[in-house]
């Protein structure tokens, strides 16, 4: 399988043990030769230094790394400071997002949507950064309608995004439909499929409720039927996610972005099965 557009996402660890665990996971995942690693960014300042620290560590190990950057709750001045820091550190790639504020946290900030953030990044730094934005084949949970969400996605690309990464999904048809609809409204940047390996039923249900990803009924029922048998959950998860990736690649998806959750094994299991076929 072509590995040119294969990337892996981490979140910044919060404890010294988490930092050590991520180093071990990263060393294993680096052996798969992803194009880059990305590191998420906490809205409201919670993990922002952790994002930069993790990105710099990855760069120092000789791998390409992209920080995520969210604008919600920030000001133009605060985003400008972060951009300058990224630039000084030689960072060339950013995943630009609106983000979600923790509940009870102040106002939306000066840049209200990701398209405004992308516009601001381009105005401040020209073509310095390769910018990825988020896309939602199963529709963003706050969108007024699928059509409205698609137009808002197109706005981010018109503002200067180079590519997109999708929210994770398990319905390949949702991805193909979204990609084709995006092409029809003039979006011609690569739309890389976001892939969430399946390892834990409760966690998957909780995340999916929050981000609006649908777990197909047959997958949900089968996972539930395994109860505490985590080996069966993981084995079934690898089957389902590998089959999804194969369909996406066969249907022309330009790349895969793995939400690793800072664990090496689930991503490696899918990846190794994909390349062995
Ligand atoms: P937007 O594109 O701004 O869209 C948000 C909502 O507003 C949508 O419903 C959209 O339809 C609507 N909208 C967009 N533009 C306009 C407009 N101009 N006028 C009116 N309505 C509009 N979150 C984090 O906090 N940190 C991360 O590191 C992070 N990484 C992510 C990586 C990926 C690949 C993905 C898919 C998501 C990530 N998220 C992250 C989650 C993301 O921040 C949330 O999904 C958030 O709710 C939306 O961010 P967005 O950039 O897609 O927002």
mmCIF file of C-alpha atoms and ligand atoms in Angstrom:
data_model
loop_
_atom_site.group_PDB
_atom_site.id
_atom_site.type_symbol
_atom_site.label_atom_id
_atom_site.label_comp_id
_atom_site.label_asym_id
_atom_site.label_seq_id
_atom_site.Cartn_x
_atom_site.Cartn_y
_atom_site.Cartn_z
ATOM 1 C CA UNK A 1 0.000 0.000 0.000
ATOM 2 C CA UNK A 2 1.172 3.519 -0.758
ATOM 3 C CA UNK A 3 2.285 5.116 2.530
ATOM 4 C CA UNK A 4 2.858 8.624 1.200
ATOM 5 C CA UNK A 5 -0.120 10.152 2.953
ATOM 6 C CA UNK A 6 -0.285 8.240 6.175
ATOM 7 C CA UNK A 7 -0.181 10.259 9.407
ATOM 8 C CA UNK A 8 -0.650 9.585 13.098
ATOM 9 C CA UNK A 9 -2.168 11.797 15.801
ATOM 10 C CA UNK A 10 -1.190 12.067 19.479
ATOM 11 C CA UNK A 11 -2.442 14.162 22.342
ATOM 12 C CA UNK A 12 0.055 15.922 24.644
ATOM 13 C CA UNK A 13 0.606 13.754 27.733
ATOM 14 C CA UNK A 14 -0.271 15.374 31.057
ATOM 15 C CA UNK A 15 2.070 13.438 33.367
ATOM 16 C CA UNK A 16 5.754 12.394 33.266
ATOM 17 C CA UNK A 17 4.576 8.750 32.984
ATOM 18 C CA UNK A 18 2.415 9.745 30.004
ATOM 19 C CA UNK A 19 5.440 11.417 28.373
ATOM 20 C CA UNK A 20 7.480 8.216 28.798
ATOM 21 C CA UNK A 21 4.671 6.016 27.474
ATOM 22 C CA UNK A 22 4.246 8.240 24.444
ATOM 23 C CA UNK A 23 7.985 8.060 23.695
ATOM 24 C CA UNK A 24 7.774 4.279 23.644
ATOM 25 C CA UNK A 25 4.631 4.275 21.480
ATOM 26 C CA UNK A 26 6.170 6.827 19.131
ATOM 27 C CA UNK A 27 9.331 4.793 18.624
ATOM 28 C CA UNK A 28 7.199 1.828 17.519
ATOM 29 C CA UNK A 29 4.968 3.932 15.291
ATOM 30 C CA UNK A 30 7.936 5.731 13.711
ATOM 31 C CA UNK A 31 8.993 2.352 12.311
ATOM 32 C CA UNK A 32 5.866 2.491 10.101
ATOM 33 C CA UNK A 33 7.292 5.660 8.460
ATOM 34 C CA UNK A 34 4.254 7.937 8.652
ATOM 35 C CA UNK A 35 4.476 11.155 6.668
ATOM 36 C CA UNK A 36 4.106 13.142 9.901
ATOM 37 C CA UNK A 37 2.828 12.981 13.463
ATOM 38 C CA UNK A 38 0.286 15.553 14.614
ATOM 39 C CA UNK A 39 -0.334 16.687 18.186
ATOM 40 C CA UNK A 40 -3.687 17.985 19.418
ATOM 41 C CA UNK A 41 -4.180 21.353 21.072
ATOM 42 C CA UNK A 42 -6.440 22.055 24.038
ATOM 43 C CA UNK A 43 -8.846 24.944 23.685
ATOM 44 C CA UNK A 44 -8.589 27.387 26.565
ATOM 45 C CA UNK A 45 -4.880 26.928 27.224
ATOM 46 C CA UNK A 46 -5.013 23.568 29.018
ATOM 47 C CA UNK A 47 -2.472 21.666 26.936
ATOM 48 C CA UNK A 48 -0.957 24.289 24.673
ATOM 49 C CA UNK A 49 2.602 24.141 26.035
ATOM 50 C CA UNK A 50 2.330 20.353 25.984
ATOM 51 C CA UNK A 51 1.487 20.519 22.282
ATOM 52 C CA UNK A 52 4.599 22.516 21.450
ATOM 53 C CA UNK A 53 6.843 20.448 23.735
ATOM 54 C CA UNK A 54 5.641 17.210 22.144
ATOM 55 C CA UNK A 55 6.036 18.570 18.612
ATOM 56 C CA UNK A 56 9.581 19.756 19.345
ATOM 57 C CA UNK A 57 10.490 16.386 20.806
ATOM 58 C CA UNK A 58 9.186 14.620 17.704
ATOM 59 C CA UNK A 59 11.118 17.027 15.448
ATOM 60 C CA UNK A 60 14.272 16.472 17.497
ATOM 61 C CA UNK A 61 13.892 12.744 16.876
ATOM 62 C CA UNK A 62 14.025 13.499 13.154
ATOM 63 C CA UNK A 63 10.338 13.152 12.250
ATOM 64 C CA UNK A 64 7.947 15.670 10.722
ATOM 65 C CA UNK A 65 5.426 16.989 13.234
ATOM 66 C CA UNK A 66 2.376 19.223 13.007
ATOM 67 C CA UNK A 67 0.790 20.969 15.971
ATOM 68 C CA UNK A 68 -2.952 21.444 15.947
ATOM 69 C CA UNK A 69 -4.009 25.026 16.658
ATOM 70 C CA UNK A 70 -7.492 26.026 17.770
ATOM 71 C CA UNK A 71 -8.779 29.588 17.905
ATOM 72 C CA UNK A 72 -11.817 29.376 20.181
ATOM 73 C CA UNK A 73 -11.442 31.462 23.318
ATOM 74 C CA UNK A 74 -8.308 33.163 21.950
ATOM 75 C CA UNK A 75 -7.528 36.605 20.592
ATOM 76 C CA UNK A 76 -5.781 37.612 17.386
ATOM 77 C CA UNK A 77 -2.801 38.640 19.513
ATOM 78 C CA UNK A 78 -2.631 35.284 21.308
ATOM 79 C CA UNK A 79 -2.897 33.322 18.049
ATOM 80 C CA UNK A 80 -0.238 35.579 16.484
ATOM 81 C CA UNK A 81 2.152 34.815 19.353
ATOM 82 C CA UNK A 82 1.648 31.079 18.904
ATOM 83 C CA UNK A 83 2.159 31.322 15.133
ATOM 84 C CA UNK A 84 5.398 33.240 15.633
ATOM 85 C CA UNK A 85 6.639 30.610 18.069
ATOM 86 C CA UNK A 86 5.756 27.797 15.623
ATOM 87 C CA UNK A 87 7.563 29.636 12.837
ATOM 88 C CA UNK A 88 10.664 30.246 14.951
ATOM 89 C CA UNK A 89 10.784 26.561 15.785
ATOM 90 C CA UNK A 90 10.803 25.669 12.092
ATOM 91 C CA UNK A 91 7.313 24.157 12.143
ATOM 92 C CA UNK A 92 5.876 24.107 8.631
ATOM 93 C CA UNK A 93 2.579 22.284 9.026
ATOM 94 C CA UNK A 94 -0.487 23.095 11.148
ATOM 95 C CA UNK A 95 -3.893 21.492 11.666
ATOM 96 C CA UNK A 96 -6.156 24.561 12.073
ATOM 97 C CA UNK A 97 -9.373 24.211 14.060
ATOM 98 C CA UNK A 98 -12.018 26.183 15.819
ATOM 99 C CA UNK A 99 -11.869 23.845 18.809
ATOM 100 C CA UNK A 100 -14.425 23.361 21.576
ATOM 101 C CA UNK A 101 -14.357 25.330 24.796
ATOM 102 C CA UNK A 102 -14.640 23.435 28.059
ATOM 103 C CA UNK A 103 -18.093 24.203 29.537
ATOM 104 C CA UNK A 104 -18.183 27.288 31.713
ATOM 105 C CA UNK A 105 -15.185 28.788 29.911
ATOM 106 C CA UNK A 106 -15.649 32.442 28.824
ATOM 107 C CA UNK A 107 -16.571 33.667 25.348
ATOM 108 C CA UNK A 108 -15.904 32.359 21.871
ATOM 109 C CA UNK A 109 -12.967 34.697 21.257
ATOM 110 C CA UNK A 110 -12.068 36.954 18.343
ATOM 111 C CA UNK A 111 -11.812 34.276 15.671
ATOM 112 C CA UNK A 112 -15.149 32.465 15.803
ATOM 113 C CA UNK A 113 -14.776 29.776 13.148
ATOM 114 C CA UNK A 114 -11.952 27.818 11.581
ATOM 115 C CA UNK A 115 -12.299 29.682 8.257
ATOM 116 C CA UNK A 116 -11.456 32.904 10.122
ATOM 117 C CA UNK A 117 -8.431 31.202 11.689
ATOM 118 C CA UNK A 118 -7.171 29.986 8.302
ATOM 119 C CA UNK A 119 -7.648 33.471 6.852
ATOM 120 C CA UNK A 120 -5.727 34.942 9.788
ATOM 121 C CA UNK A 121 -2.857 32.437 9.458
ATOM 122 C CA UNK A 122 -2.520 33.242 5.746
ATOM 123 C CA UNK A 123 -2.681 37.015 6.405
ATOM 124 C CA UNK A 124 -0.023 36.753 9.133
ATOM 125 C CA UNK A 125 2.347 34.170 7.694
ATOM 126 C CA UNK A 126 1.622 33.900 3.956
ATOM 127 C CA UNK A 127 2.478 30.487 2.563
ATOM 128 C CA UNK A 128 4.812 29.479 5.390
ATOM 129 C CA UNK A 129 2.472 26.805 6.761
ATOM 130 C CA UNK A 130 0.862 23.832 5.096
ATOM 131 C CA UNK A 131 -2.626 24.037 6.617
ATOM 132 C CA UNK A 132 -4.963 21.106 7.207
ATOM 133 C CA UNK A 133 -8.554 21.657 8.352
ATOM 134 C CA UNK A 134 -11.216 19.329 9.751
ATOM 135 C CA UNK A 135 -14.006 17.785 7.656
ATOM 136 C CA UNK A 136 -17.129 15.943 8.798
ATOM 137 C CA UNK A 137 -18.485 13.238 6.468
ATOM 138 C CA UNK A 138 -21.233 12.525 9.021
ATOM 139 C CA UNK A 139 -21.881 16.262 9.607
ATOM 140 C CA UNK A 140 -20.531 18.385 12.472
ATOM 141 C CA UNK A 141 -22.828 18.044 15.535
ATOM 142 C CA UNK A 142 -23.552 21.796 15.674
ATOM 143 C CA UNK A 143 -24.211 22.257 11.951
ATOM 144 C CA UNK A 144 -27.605 23.642 10.911
ATOM 145 C CA UNK A 145 -27.769 21.196 7.997
ATOM 146 C CA UNK A 146 -25.439 18.990 5.937
ATOM 147 C CA UNK A 147 -25.548 21.569 3.136
ATOM 148 C CA UNK A 148 -24.630 24.392 5.508
ATOM 149 C CA UNK A 149 -21.778 22.326 6.974
ATOM 150 C CA UNK A 150 -20.448 21.572 3.495
ATOM 151 C CA UNK A 151 -20.497 25.275 2.612
ATOM 152 C CA UNK A 152 -18.656 26.037 5.843
ATOM 153 C CA UNK A 153 -16.080 23.381 4.985
ATOM 154 C CA UNK A 154 -15.642 24.939 1.534
ATOM 155 C CA UNK A 155 -15.111 28.337 3.208
ATOM 156 C CA UNK A 156 -12.083 26.980 5.079
ATOM 157 C CA UNK A 157 -10.551 25.720 1.873
ATOM 158 C CA UNK A 158 -11.276 29.007 0.092
ATOM 159 C CA UNK A 159 -9.558 30.776 2.996
ATOM 160 C CA UNK A 160 -6.357 28.901 2.129
ATOM 161 C CA UNK A 161 -6.340 25.376 3.568
ATOM 162 C CA UNK A 162 -4.163 22.918 1.630
ATOM 163 C CA UNK A 163 -5.884 19.713 2.722
ATOM 164 C CA UNK A 164 -8.443 18.275 5.127
ATOM 165 C CA UNK A 165 -8.592 15.447 7.650
ATOM 166 C CA UNK A 166 -11.973 13.981 8.486
ATOM 167 C CA UNK A 167 -13.548 13.205 11.806
ATOM 168 C CA UNK A 168 -13.508 9.433 12.229
ATOM 169 C CA UNK A 169 -16.376 7.387 10.868
ATOM 170 C CA UNK A 170 -17.163 3.745 10.188
ATOM 171 C CA UNK A 171 -19.445 4.239 7.165
ATOM 172 C CA UNK A 172 -17.258 4.443 4.070
ATOM 173 C CA UNK A 173 -20.258 5.642 2.033
ATOM 174 C CA UNK A 174 -20.522 8.765 4.193
ATOM 175 C CA UNK A 175 -16.926 9.595 3.260
ATOM 176 C CA UNK A 176 -17.415 9.019 -0.477
ATOM 177 C CA UNK A 177 -20.665 10.986 -0.524
ATOM 178 C CA UNK A 178 -19.031 13.889 1.324
ATOM 179 C CA UNK A 179 -15.946 13.871 -0.904
ATOM 180 C CA UNK A 180 -18.066 13.871 -4.055
ATOM 181 C CA UNK A 181 -20.306 16.651 -2.721
ATOM 182 C CA UNK A 182 -17.205 18.671 -1.820
ATOM 183 C CA UNK A 183 -15.848 18.279 -5.356
ATOM 184 C CA UNK A 184 -19.189 19.529 -6.720
ATOM 185 C CA UNK A 185 -18.896 22.756 -4.714
ATOM 186 C CA UNK A 186 -15.375 23.283 -6.031
ATOM 187 C CA UNK A 187 -13.253 21.833 -3.191
ATOM 188 C CA UNK A 188 -10.307 20.117 -4.826
ATOM 189 C CA UNK A 189 -7.871 19.653 -1.925
ATOM 190 C CA UNK A 190 -7.083 16.134 -0.623
ATOM 191 C CA UNK A 191 -9.581 14.939 1.985
ATOM 192 C CA UNK A 192 -7.664 12.464 4.131
ATOM 193 C CA UNK A 193 -9.792 9.942 6.047
ATOM 194 C CA UNK A 194 -9.524 10.036 9.858
ATOM 195 C CA UNK A 195 -9.341 6.509 11.280
ATOM 196 C CA UNK A 196 -10.100 5.546 14.874
ATOM 197 C CA UNK A 197 -8.903 2.042 15.783
ATOM 198 C CA UNK A 198 -11.400 0.172 17.979
ATOM 199 C CA UNK A 199 -10.036 -1.016 21.312
ATOM 200 C CA UNK A 200 -12.588 -0.220 23.997
ATOM 201 C CA UNK A 201 -16.364 -0.311 23.651
ATOM 202 C CA UNK A 202 -17.324 2.168 26.414
ATOM 203 C CA UNK A 203 -14.729 4.727 25.377
ATOM 204 C CA UNK A 204 -15.704 4.468 21.725
ATOM 205 C CA UNK A 205 -19.406 4.997 22.508
ATOM 206 C CA UNK A 206 -18.618 8.030 24.687
ATOM 207 C CA UNK A 207 -16.335 9.708 22.112
ATOM 208 C CA UNK A 208 -18.688 8.977 19.276
ATOM 209 C CA UNK A 209 -21.648 10.519 21.120
ATOM 210 C CA UNK A 210 -19.626 13.680 21.686
ATOM 211 C CA UNK A 211 -18.272 14.114 18.185
ATOM 212 C CA UNK A 212 -21.254 12.863 16.184
ATOM 213 C CA UNK A 213 -19.624 9.725 14.726
ATOM 214 C CA UNK A 214 -22.085 6.929 14.070
ATOM 215 C CA UNK A 215 -21.244 3.397 15.138
ATOM 216 C CA UNK A 216 -23.140 1.079 12.768
ATOM 217 C CA UNK A 217 -25.693 -1.071 14.638
ATOM 218 C CA UNK A 218 -24.025 -4.348 13.714
ATOM 219 C CA UNK A 219 -20.638 -3.111 14.969
ATOM 220 C CA UNK A 220 -22.161 -1.760 18.194
ATOM 221 C CA UNK A 221 -24.106 -4.943 18.962
ATOM 222 C CA UNK A 222 -21.167 -7.158 18.221
ATOM 223 C CA UNK A 223 -18.813 -5.089 20.418
ATOM 224 C CA UNK A 224 -21.382 -5.073 23.236
ATOM 225 C CA UNK A 225 -21.744 -8.854 22.973
ATOM 226 C CA UNK A 226 -18.039 -9.317 23.805
ATOM 227 C CA UNK A 227 -18.552 -7.813 27.286
ATOM 228 C CA UNK A 228 -15.189 -7.644 29.094
ATOM 229 C CA UNK A 229 -13.431 -9.861 26.569
ATOM 230 C CA UNK A 230 -11.016 -7.205 25.396
ATOM 231 C CA UNK A 231 -9.032 -9.594 23.163
ATOM 232 C CA UNK A 232 -12.194 -10.270 21.109
ATOM 233 C CA UNK A 233 -13.049 -6.546 20.980
ATOM 234 C CA UNK A 234 -9.574 -5.753 19.682
ATOM 235 C CA UNK A 235 -9.527 -8.592 17.144
ATOM 236 C CA UNK A 236 -12.952 -7.622 15.808
ATOM 237 C CA UNK A 237 -11.893 -3.949 15.812
ATOM 238 C CA UNK A 238 -8.861 -4.712 13.631
ATOM 239 C CA UNK A 239 -11.077 -6.616 11.162
ATOM 240 C CA UNK A 240 -13.644 -3.802 10.926
ATOM 241 C CA UNK A 241 -11.138 -0.949 10.706
ATOM 242 C CA UNK A 242 -8.848 -2.722 8.214
ATOM 243 C CA UNK A 243 -11.826 -3.476 5.958
ATOM 244 C CA UNK A 244 -12.870 0.189 6.204
ATOM 245 C CA UNK A 245 -9.361 1.383 5.270
ATOM 246 C CA UNK A 246 -9.230 -1.020 2.336
ATOM 247 C CA UNK A 247 -12.538 0.269 1.011
ATOM 248 C CA UNK A 248 -11.429 3.867 1.426
ATOM 249 C CA UNK A 249 -8.147 3.308 -0.382
ATOM 250 C CA UNK A 250 -9.824 1.320 -3.179
ATOM 251 C CA UNK A 251 -12.338 4.161 -3.538
ATOM 252 C CA UNK A 252 -9.590 6.759 -3.947
ATOM 253 C CA UNK A 253 -9.089 8.219 -0.455
ATOM 254 C CA UNK A 254 -5.807 10.158 -0.744
ATOM 255 C CA UNK A 255 -4.551 9.164 2.707
ATOM 256 C CA UNK A 256 -5.280 7.887 6.203
ATOM 257 C CA UNK A 257 -4.822 9.783 9.479
ATOM 258 C CA UNK A 258 -4.836 7.523 12.542
ATOM 259 C CA UNK A 259 -6.189 8.756 15.868
ATOM 260 C CA UNK A 260 -3.701 6.714 17.894
ATOM 261 C CA UNK A 261 -4.866 7.791 21.378
ATOM 262 C CA UNK A 262 -1.135 7.611 22.202
ATOM 263 C CA UNK A 263 -1.133 3.824 21.810
ATOM 264 C CA UNK A 264 1.044 2.043 19.270
ATOM 265 C CA UNK A 265 -0.518 -1.405 19.019
ATOM 266 C CA UNK A 266 -4.029 -0.594 17.659
ATOM 267 C CA UNK A 267 -2.682 1.529 14.785
ATOM 268 C CA UNK A 268 0.141 -0.921 14.061
ATOM 269 C CA UNK A 269 -2.260 -3.870 13.950
ATOM 270 C CA UNK A 270 -4.383 -2.208 11.260
ATOM 271 C CA UNK A 271 -1.415 -0.828 9.357
ATOM 272 C CA UNK A 272 0.501 -4.104 9.280
ATOM 273 C CA UNK A 273 -2.585 -5.957 8.053
ATOM 274 C CA UNK A 274 -3.074 -3.327 5.326
ATOM 275 C CA UNK A 275 0.474 -3.475 4.009
ATOM 276 C CA UNK A 276 0.602 -7.264 4.161
ATOM 277 C CA UNK A 277 -2.259 -7.654 1.676
HETATM 278 P P1 LIG B 1 -15.478 24.955 12.149
HETATM 279 O O1 LIG B 1 -15.021 24.574 10.805
HETATM 280 O O2 LIG B 1 -15.375 26.402 12.538
HETATM 281 O O3 LIG B 1 -17.008 24.479 12.282
HETATM 282 C C1 LIG B 1 -17.660 24.458 13.553
HETATM 283 C C2 LIG B 1 -19.181 24.550 13.347
HETATM 284 O O4 LIG B 1 -19.544 25.876 12.937
HETATM 285 C C3 LIG B 1 -19.732 23.621 12.267
HETATM 286 O O5 LIG B 1 -21.017 23.211 12.671
HETATM 287 C C4 LIG B 1 -19.821 24.501 11.029
HETATM 288 O O6 LIG B 1 -20.841 24.081 10.131
HETATM 289 C C5 LIG B 1 -20.122 25.871 11.633
HETATM 290 N N1 LIG B 1 -19.443 26.955 10.903
HETATM 291 C C6 LIG B 1 -18.202 26.938 10.395
HETATM 292 N N2 LIG B 1 -17.879 28.126 9.836
HETATM 293 C C7 LIG B 1 -18.948 28.907 9.992
HETATM 294 C C8 LIG B 1 -19.225 30.258 9.626
HETATM 295 N N3 LIG B 1 -18.304 31.014 9.006
HETATM 296 N N4 LIG B 1 -20.463 30.760 9.952
HETATM 297 C C9 LIG B 1 -21.379 29.982 10.598
HETATM 298 N N5 LIG B 1 -21.169 28.701 10.954
HETATM 299 C C10 LIG B 1 -19.966 28.177 10.670
HETATM 300 N N6 LIG B 1 -10.367 19.994 18.911
HETATM 301 C C11 LIG B 1 -9.474 20.548 19.769
HETATM 302 O O7 LIG B 1 -9.876 21.241 20.715
HETATM 303 N N7 LIG B 1 -8.130 20.352 19.615
HETATM 304 C C12 LIG B 1 -7.627 19.618 18.592
HETATM 305 O O8 LIG B 1 -6.412 19.481 18.484
HETATM 306 C C13 LIG B 1 -8.537 19.026 17.658
HETATM 307 N N8 LIG B 1 -8.091 18.326 16.595
HETATM 308 C C14 LIG B 1 -8.988 17.855 15.660
HETATM 309 C C15 LIG B 1 -8.502 17.229 14.507
HETATM 310 C C16 LIG B 1 -9.371 16.754 13.531
HETATM 311 C C17 LIG B 1 -8.815 16.113 12.301
HETATM 312 C C18 LIG B 1 -10.785 16.887 13.725
HETATM 313 C C19 LIG B 1 -11.738 16.352 12.702
HETATM 314 C C20 LIG B 1 -11.270 17.522 14.868
HETATM 315 C C21 LIG B 1 -10.389 18.020 15.827
HETATM 316 N N9 LIG B 1 -10.830 18.700 16.979
HETATM 317 C C22 LIG B 1 -9.928 19.248 17.871
HETATM 318 C C23 LIG B 1 -12.269 18.866 17.231
HETATM 319 C C24 LIG B 1 -12.792 20.208 16.661
HETATM 320 O O9 LIG B 1 -12.174 21.277 17.312
HETATM 321 C C25 LIG B 1 -14.299 20.224 16.893
HETATM 322 O O10 LIG B 1 -14.927 19.288 16.049
HETATM 323 C C26 LIG B 1 -14.931 21.607 16.787
HETATM 324 O O11 LIG B 1 -16.282 21.488 17.284
HETATM 325 C C27 LIG B 1 -15.031 22.157 15.379
HETATM 326 O O12 LIG B 1 -13.836 22.551 14.884
HETATM 327 P P2 LIG B 1 -13.714 22.937 13.312
HETATM 328 O O13 LIG B 1 -12.358 23.460 13.106
HETATM 329 O O14 LIG B 1 -14.187 21.850 12.480
HETATM 330 O O15 LIG B 1 -14.786 24.154 13.300
#
